[in-house]
Coordinates of C-alpha atoms in Angstrom, one line a residue:
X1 CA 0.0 0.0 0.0
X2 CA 2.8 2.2 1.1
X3 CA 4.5 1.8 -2.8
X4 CA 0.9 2.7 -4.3
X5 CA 0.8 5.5 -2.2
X6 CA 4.0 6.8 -3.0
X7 CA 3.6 6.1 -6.8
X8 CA 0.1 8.0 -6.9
X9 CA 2.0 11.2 -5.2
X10 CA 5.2 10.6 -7.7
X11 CA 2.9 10.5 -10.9
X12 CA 1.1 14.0 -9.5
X13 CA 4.1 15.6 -8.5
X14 CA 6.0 14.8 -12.4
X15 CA 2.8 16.5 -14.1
X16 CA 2.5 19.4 -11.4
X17 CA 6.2 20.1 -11.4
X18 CA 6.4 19.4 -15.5
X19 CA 3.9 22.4 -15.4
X20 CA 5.3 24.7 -13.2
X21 CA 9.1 25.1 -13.3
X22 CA 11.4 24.9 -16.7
X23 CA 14.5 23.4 -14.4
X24 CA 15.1 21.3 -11.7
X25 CA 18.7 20.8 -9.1
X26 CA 19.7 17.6 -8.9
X27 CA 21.8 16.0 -5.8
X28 CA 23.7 12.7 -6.6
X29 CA 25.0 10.8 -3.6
X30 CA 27.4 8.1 -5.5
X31 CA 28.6 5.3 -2.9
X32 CA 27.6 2.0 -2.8
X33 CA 24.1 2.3 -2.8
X34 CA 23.7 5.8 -4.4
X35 CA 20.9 8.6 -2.9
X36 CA 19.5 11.0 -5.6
X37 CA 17.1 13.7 -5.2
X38 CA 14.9 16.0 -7.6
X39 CA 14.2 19.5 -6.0
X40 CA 11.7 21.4 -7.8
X41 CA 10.9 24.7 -7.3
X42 CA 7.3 26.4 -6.6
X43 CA 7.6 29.4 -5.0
X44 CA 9.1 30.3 -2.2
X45 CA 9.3 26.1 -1.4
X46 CA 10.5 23.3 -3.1
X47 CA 9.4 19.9 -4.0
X48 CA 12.1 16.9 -3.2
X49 CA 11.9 13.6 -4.9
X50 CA 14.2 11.2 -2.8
X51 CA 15.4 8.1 -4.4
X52 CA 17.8 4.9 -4.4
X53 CA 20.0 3.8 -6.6
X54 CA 20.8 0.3 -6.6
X55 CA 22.0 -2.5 -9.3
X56 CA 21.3 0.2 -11.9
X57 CA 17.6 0.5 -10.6
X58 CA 16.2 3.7 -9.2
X59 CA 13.5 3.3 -6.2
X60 CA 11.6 6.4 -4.8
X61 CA 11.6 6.3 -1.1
X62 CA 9.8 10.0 -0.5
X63 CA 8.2 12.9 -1.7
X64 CA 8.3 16.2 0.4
X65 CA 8.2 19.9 0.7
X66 CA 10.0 22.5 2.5
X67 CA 11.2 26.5 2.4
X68 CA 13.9 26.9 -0.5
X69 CA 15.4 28.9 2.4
X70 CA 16.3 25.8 4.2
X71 CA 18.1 23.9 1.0
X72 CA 20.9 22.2 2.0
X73 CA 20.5 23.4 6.0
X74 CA 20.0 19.8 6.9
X75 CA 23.2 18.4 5.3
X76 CA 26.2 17.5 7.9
X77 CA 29.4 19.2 6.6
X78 CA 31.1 16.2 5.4
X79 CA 28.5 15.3 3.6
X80 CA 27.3 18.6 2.2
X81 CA 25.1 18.0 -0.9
X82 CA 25.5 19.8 -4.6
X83 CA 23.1 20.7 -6.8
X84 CA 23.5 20.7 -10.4
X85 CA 20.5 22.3 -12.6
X86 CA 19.2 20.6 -15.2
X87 CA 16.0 20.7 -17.2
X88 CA 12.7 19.6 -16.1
X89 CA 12.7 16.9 -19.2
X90 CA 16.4 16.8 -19.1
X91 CA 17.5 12.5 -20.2
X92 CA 19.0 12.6 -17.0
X93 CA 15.7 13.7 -14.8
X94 CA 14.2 11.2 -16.9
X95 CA 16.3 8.5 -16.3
X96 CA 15.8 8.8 -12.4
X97 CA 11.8 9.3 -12.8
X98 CA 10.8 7.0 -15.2
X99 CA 13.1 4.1 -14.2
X100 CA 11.7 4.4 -10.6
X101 CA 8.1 4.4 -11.6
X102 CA 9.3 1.4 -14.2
X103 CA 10.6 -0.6 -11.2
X104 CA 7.8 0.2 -9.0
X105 CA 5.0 -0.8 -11.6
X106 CA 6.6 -3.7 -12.0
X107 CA 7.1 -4.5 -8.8
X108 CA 3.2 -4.3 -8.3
X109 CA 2.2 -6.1 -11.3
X110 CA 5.2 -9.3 -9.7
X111 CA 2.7 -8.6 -6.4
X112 CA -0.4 -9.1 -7.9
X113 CA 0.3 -11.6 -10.3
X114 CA 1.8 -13.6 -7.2
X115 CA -1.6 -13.5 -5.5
X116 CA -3.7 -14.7 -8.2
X117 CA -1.6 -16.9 -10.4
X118 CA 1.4 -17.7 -8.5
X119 CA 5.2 -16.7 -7.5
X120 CA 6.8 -18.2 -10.3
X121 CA 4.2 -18.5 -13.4
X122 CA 6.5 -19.6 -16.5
X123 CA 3.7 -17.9 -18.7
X124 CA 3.2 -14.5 -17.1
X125 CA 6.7 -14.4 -16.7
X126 CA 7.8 -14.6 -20.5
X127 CA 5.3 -12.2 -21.2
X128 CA 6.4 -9.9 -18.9
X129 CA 10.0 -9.8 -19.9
X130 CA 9.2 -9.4 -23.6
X131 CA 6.1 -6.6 -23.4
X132 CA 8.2 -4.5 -20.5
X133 CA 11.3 -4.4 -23.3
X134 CA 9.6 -1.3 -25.0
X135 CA 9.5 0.6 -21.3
X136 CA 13.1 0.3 -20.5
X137 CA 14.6 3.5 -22.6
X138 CA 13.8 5.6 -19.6
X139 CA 16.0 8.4 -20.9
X140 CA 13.7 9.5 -23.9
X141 CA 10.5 10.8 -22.8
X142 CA 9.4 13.2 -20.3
X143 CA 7.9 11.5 -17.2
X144 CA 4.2 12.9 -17.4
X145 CA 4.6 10.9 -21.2
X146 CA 6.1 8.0 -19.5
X147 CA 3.6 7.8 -17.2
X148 CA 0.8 7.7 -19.8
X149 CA 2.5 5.1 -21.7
X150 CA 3.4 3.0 -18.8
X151 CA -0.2 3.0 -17.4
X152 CA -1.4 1.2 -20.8
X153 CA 1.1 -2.1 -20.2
X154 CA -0.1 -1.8 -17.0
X155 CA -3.6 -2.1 -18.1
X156 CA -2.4 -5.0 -20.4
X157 CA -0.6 -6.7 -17.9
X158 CA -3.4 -6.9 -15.4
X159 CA -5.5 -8.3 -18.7
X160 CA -2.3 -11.0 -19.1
X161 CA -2.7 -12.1 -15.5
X162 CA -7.0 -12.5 -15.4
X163 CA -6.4 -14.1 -18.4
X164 CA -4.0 -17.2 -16.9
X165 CA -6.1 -17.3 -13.9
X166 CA -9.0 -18.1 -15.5
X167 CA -7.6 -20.7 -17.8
X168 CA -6.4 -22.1 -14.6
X169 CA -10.2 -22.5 -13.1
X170 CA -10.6 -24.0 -16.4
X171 CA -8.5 -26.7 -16.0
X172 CA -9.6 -26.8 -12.5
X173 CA -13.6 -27.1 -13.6
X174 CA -12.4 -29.7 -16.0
X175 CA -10.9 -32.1 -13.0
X176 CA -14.1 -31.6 -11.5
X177 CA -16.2 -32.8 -14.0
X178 CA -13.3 -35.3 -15.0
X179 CA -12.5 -36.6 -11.6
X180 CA -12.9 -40.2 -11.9
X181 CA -11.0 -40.8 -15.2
X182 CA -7.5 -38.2 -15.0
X183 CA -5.6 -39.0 -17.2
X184 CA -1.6 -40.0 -16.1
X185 CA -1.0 -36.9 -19.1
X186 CA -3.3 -34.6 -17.7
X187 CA -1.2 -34.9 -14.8
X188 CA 2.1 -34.8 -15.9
X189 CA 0.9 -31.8 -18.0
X190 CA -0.3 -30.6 -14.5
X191 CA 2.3 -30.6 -12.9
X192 CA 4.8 -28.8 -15.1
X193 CA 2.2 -25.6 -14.6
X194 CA 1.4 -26.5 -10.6
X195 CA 2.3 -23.2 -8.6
X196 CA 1.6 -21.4 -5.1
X197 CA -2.1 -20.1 -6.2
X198 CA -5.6 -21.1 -4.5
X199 CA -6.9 -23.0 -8.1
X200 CA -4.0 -25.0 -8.7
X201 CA -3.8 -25.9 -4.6
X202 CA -7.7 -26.9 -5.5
X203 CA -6.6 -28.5 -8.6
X204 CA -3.6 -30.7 -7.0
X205 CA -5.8 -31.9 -4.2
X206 CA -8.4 -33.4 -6.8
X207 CA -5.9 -35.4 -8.4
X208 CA -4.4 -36.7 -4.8
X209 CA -7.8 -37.6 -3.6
X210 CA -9.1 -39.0 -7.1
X211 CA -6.0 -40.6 -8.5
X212 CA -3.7 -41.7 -6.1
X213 CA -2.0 -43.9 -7.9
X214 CA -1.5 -42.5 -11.6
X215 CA -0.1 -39.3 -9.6
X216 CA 2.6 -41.2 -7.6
X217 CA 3.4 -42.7 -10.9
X218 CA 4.0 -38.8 -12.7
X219 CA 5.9 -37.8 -9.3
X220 CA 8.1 -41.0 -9.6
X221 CA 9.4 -40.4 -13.8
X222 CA 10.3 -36.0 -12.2
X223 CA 13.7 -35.6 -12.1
X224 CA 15.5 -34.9 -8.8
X225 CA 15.4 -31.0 -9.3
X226 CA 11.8 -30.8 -11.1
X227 CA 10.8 -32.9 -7.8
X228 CA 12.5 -30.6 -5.1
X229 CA 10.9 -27.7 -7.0
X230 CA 7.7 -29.4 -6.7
X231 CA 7.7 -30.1 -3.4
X232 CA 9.0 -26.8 -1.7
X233 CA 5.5 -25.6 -2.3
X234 CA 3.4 -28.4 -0.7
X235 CA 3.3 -26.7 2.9
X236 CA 1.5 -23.8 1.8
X237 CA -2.2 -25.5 1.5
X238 CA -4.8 -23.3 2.2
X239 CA -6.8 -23.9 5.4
X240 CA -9.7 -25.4 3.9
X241 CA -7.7 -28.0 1.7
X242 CA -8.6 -31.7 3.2
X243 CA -5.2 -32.5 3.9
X244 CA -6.0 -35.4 5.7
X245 CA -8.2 -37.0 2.6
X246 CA -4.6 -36.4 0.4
X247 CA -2.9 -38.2 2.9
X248 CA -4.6 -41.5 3.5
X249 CA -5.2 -41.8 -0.3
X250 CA -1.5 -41.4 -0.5
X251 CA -1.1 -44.4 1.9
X252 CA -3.4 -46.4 0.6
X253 CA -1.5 -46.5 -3.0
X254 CA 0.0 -50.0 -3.0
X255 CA 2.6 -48.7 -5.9
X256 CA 5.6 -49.2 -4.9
X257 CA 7.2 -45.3 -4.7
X258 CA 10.7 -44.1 -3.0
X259 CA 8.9 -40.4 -2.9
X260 CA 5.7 -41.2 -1.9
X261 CA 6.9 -40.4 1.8
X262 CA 8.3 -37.3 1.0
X263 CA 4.8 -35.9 -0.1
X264 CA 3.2 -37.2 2.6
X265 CA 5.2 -36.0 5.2
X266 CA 5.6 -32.2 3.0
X267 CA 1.8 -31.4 2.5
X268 CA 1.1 -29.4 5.0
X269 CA -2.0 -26.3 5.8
X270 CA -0.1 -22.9 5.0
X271 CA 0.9 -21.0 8.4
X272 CA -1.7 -18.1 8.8

């Protein structure tokens, strides 16, 4: 809440600064991990845009106002800030505004698209890294532009993730109405998608309860790291899940299976 909060102000304070003030005085802090600030003038004050700069990624940590009076009063001696003036759609002002509200967006589209299709979603992922390509020149436009532009992927990535989720309670519907014949390729097909998200928890504990056996069969042909990856995210069941009905149909597979245990002992009801 606190980064939507901070990226609402950010986007206001590019189009009301863009519009009132031709230059801006930048302050670049250059060590390890590097502190840059925007100060805009209106007035008699000053707007400050206070960011990070880390792994070549800018981050905006505050937005606040004071008496140009008092510019620079707060700074230590050794560490006495200097500003250099630059335009208000300077490449460099750009660079510092547009990748922040870049790195933000996508940090709240990651966020979201955790919640409702899952931490590591192959799919979402791809198209993330090949639509947010066009974003990246952060140097070019003015951010008020940027901001427009960057609003529309957003728009389209929100689309993106609605879009996998429901596919995903398509599948699941399917189970449902399937439950008594899944198929040992339907699983295996399953499984290469499975991750941390309410439908496919849903979807997983179908196939436990409903086909013991085919799905210890599938587990047992993973290799050692697609089975580790699989099984890191059996504790997180939500509290509803009927973890005890996945269990006993587990142990009541007579295949014999050197990772049946493991699952057994791993699914567990997600800490609240």
């Amino acid at each position: 809440m606190k980064q939507i909060i901070i990226l609402i102000i950010c986007v206001f304070i590019g189009q009301f600064s863009f519009a009132q003030s031709d230059s801006v005085y930048l302050s670049n802090n250059a060590k390890i991990i590097g502190h840059v600030q925007i100060i805009t003038p209106f007035g008699d004050q000053y707007i400050r845009e206070s960011y990070t700069f880390f792994k070549y990624r800018y981050w905006i940590n505050k937005v606040d106002t004071a008496s140009l009076a008092t510019l620079g009063q707060e700074d230590s001696k050794k560490n006495k800030k200097i500003y250099y003036r630059y335009g208000n759609c300077d490449s460099i002002v750009n660079e510092v505004r547009n990748s922040s509200q870049y790195w933000n967006n996508i940090s709240e589209i990651e966020n979201i698209a955790r919640m409702e299709i899952g931490f590591g979603n192959i799919v979402f992922k791809k198209y993330l890294d090949v639509n947010s390509k066009e974003l990246r020149n952060f140097s070019e436009q003015c951010s008020p532009n940027y901001n427009v532009e960057i609003s529309t992927f957003q728009k389209e990535y929100l689309e993106e993730i609605q879009r996998i989720k429901l596919s995903k309670l398509a599948r699941y519907e399917q189970l449902v109405l399937n439950s008594k014949s899944i198929e040992v390729r339907f699983i295996s097909e399953f499984l290469e998608s499975f991750d941390v998200c309410e439908t496919d928890y849903k979807s997983l504990e179908l196939i436990i309860i409903e086909s013991p056996e085919s799905f210890v069969r599938v587990i047992d042909k993973l290799s050692d790291s697609e089975f580790y990856n699989f099984t890191i995210n059996l504790d997180s069941f939500p509290i509803n899940s009927r973890i005890l009905e996945m269990k006993t149909s587990l142990k009541n597979v007579k295949v014999g299976s050197s990772r049946k245990a493991q699952i057994i002992r791993k699914i567990k009801q997600k800490k609240v």
